Coordinates of N, CA and C in Angstrom, one line a residue:
M22 N 106.5 102.5 107.4 CA 106.2 101.3 108.2 C 107.5 100.5 108.3
I23 N 107.8 100.1 109.5 CA 109.0 99.3 109.7 C 108.6 98.0 110.4
G24 N 109.5 97.0 110.2 CA 109.3 95.7 110.8 C 110.3 94.7 110.2
S25 N 110.4 93.6 110.9 CA 111.3 92.6 110.4 C 110.5 91.3 110.2
P26 N 111.0 90.4 109.4 CA 110.3 89.1 109.2 C 110.2 88.3 110.5
D27 N 109.1 87.6 110.6 CA 108.9 86.7 111.7 C 109.4 85.3 111.3
H28 N 110.3 84.8 112.0 CA 111.0 83.5 111.6 C 110.0 82.4 111.6
N29 N 108.9 82.5 112.3 CA 107.8 81.5 112.3 C 106.9 81.6 111.2
D30 N 106.8 82.7 110.5 CA 105.9 82.9 109.4 C 106.5 84.0 108.4
P31 N 107.5 83.6 107.7 CA 108.2 84.5 106.8 C 107.3 85.0 105.7
D32 N 106.3 84.2 105.3 CA 105.4 84.7 104.2 C 104.6 85.9 104.6
Y33 N 104.3 86.0 105.9 CA 103.5 87.2 106.4 C 104.2 88.5 106.1
Y34 N 105.5 88.5 106.3 CA 106.3 89.7 106.0 C 106.2 90.1 104.5
D35 N 106.3 89.1 103.6 CA 106.2 89.3 102.2 C 104.8 89.9 101.8
E36 N 103.7 89.4 102.5 CA 102.4 89.8 102.3 C 102.3 91.3 102.7
I37 N 102.8 91.7 103.8 CA 102.7 93.0 104.3 C 103.5 94.0 103.4
E38 N 104.7 93.5 103.0 CA 105.5 94.3 102.1 C 104.7 94.6 100.8
A39 N 104.1 93.5 100.2 CA 103.4 93.7 98.9 C 102.2 94.6 99.1
E40 N 101.5 94.5 100.2 CA 100.3 95.3 100.4 C 100.7 96.8 100.6
A41 N 101.8 97.0 101.3 CA 102.3 98.4 101.5 C 102.6 99.1 100.2
E42 N 103.0 98.3 99.2 CA 103.4 98.9 97.9 C 102.2 99.6 97.2
I43 N 101.0 99.1 97.5 CA 99.9 99.7 96.8 C 99.2 100.9 97.5
I44 N 99.8 101.2 98.7 CA 99.3 102.3 99.4 C 100.2 103.5 99.1
P45 N 99.6 104.5 98.4 CA 100.5 105.6 97.9 C 101.2 106.4 98.9
N46 N 100.7 106.6 100.1 CA 101.4 107.4 101.1 C 102.1 106.5 102.2
M47 N 102.5 105.3 101.8 CA 103.2 104.4 102.8 C 104.5 104.0 102.2
E48 N 105.5 104.0 103.0 CA 106.8 103.5 102.6 C 107.2 102.3 103.5
F49 N 107.4 101.2 103.0 CA 107.8 100.0 103.9 C 109.3 99.9 103.9
L50 N 109.9 100.2 105.1 CA 111.3 100.3 105.2 C 111.9 98.9 105.6
G51 N 111.1 98.0 106.1 CA 111.6 96.7 106.6 C 112.3 96.9 107.9
F52 N 113.3 96.2 108.2 CA 114.0 96.3 109.4 C 114.8 97.6 109.5
V53 N 114.7 98.2 110.7 CA 115.5 99.4 111.0 C 116.1 99.2 112.3
D54 N 117.4 99.3 112.3 CA 118.2 99.2 113.6 C 117.7 100.2 114.6
L55 N 117.7 99.9 115.9 CA 117.2 100.8 116.9 C 117.9 102.2 116.8
N56 N 119.2 102.1 116.5 CA 120.0 103.4 116.4 C 119.5 104.2 115.2
G57 N 118.8 103.7 114.2 CA 118.3 104.4 113.1 C 116.8 104.7 113.2
L58 N 116.2 104.3 114.3 CA 114.8 104.5 114.4 C 114.4 105.9 114.7
A59 N 115.1 106.6 115.5 CA 114.7 108.0 115.8 C 114.7 108.9 114.6
P60 N 115.8 108.9 113.8 CA 115.8 109.7 112.6 C 114.6 109.4 111.6
E61 N 114.3 108.1 111.5 CA 113.2 107.7 110.6 C 111.9 108.2 111.2
Y62 N 111.7 108.1 112.4 CA 110.5 108.6 113.1 C 110.3 110.1 112.9
V63 N 111.4 110.8 113.2 CA 111.3 112.3 113.1 C 111.0 112.7 111.6
R64 N 111.6 112.0 110.7 CA 111.3 112.3 109.3 C 109.9 112.1 108.9
E65 N 109.3 111.0 109.4 CA 107.9 110.7 109.1 C 106.9 111.6 109.8
V66 N 107.2 111.9 111.0 CA 106.3 112.9 111.7 C 106.4 114.2 111.0
D67 N 107.5 114.6 110.6 CA 107.7 115.9 109.9 C 106.9 115.9 108.6
R68 N 107.0 114.8 107.8 CA 106.3 114.6 106.6 C 104.8 114.7 106.8
M69 N 104.3 114.0 107.9 CA 102.8 114.0 108.1 C 102.3 115.3 108.5
N70 N 103.1 116.2 109.1 CA 102.7 117.5 109.5 C 102.8 118.6 108.5
K71 N 103.2 118.2 107.3 CA 103.3 119.2 106.2 C 102.0 119.3 105.4

């Protein structure tokens, strides 16, 4: 899961990050630069298809 904090509600980001930690098959990456998005996406799609 990727995403960045909302400057209007920074606590929401913390909540999502904490909830993602308890899901065994989820990794919360936080902010990912658009240049790094494609490799992350490809890696996750590959992992889901195994």
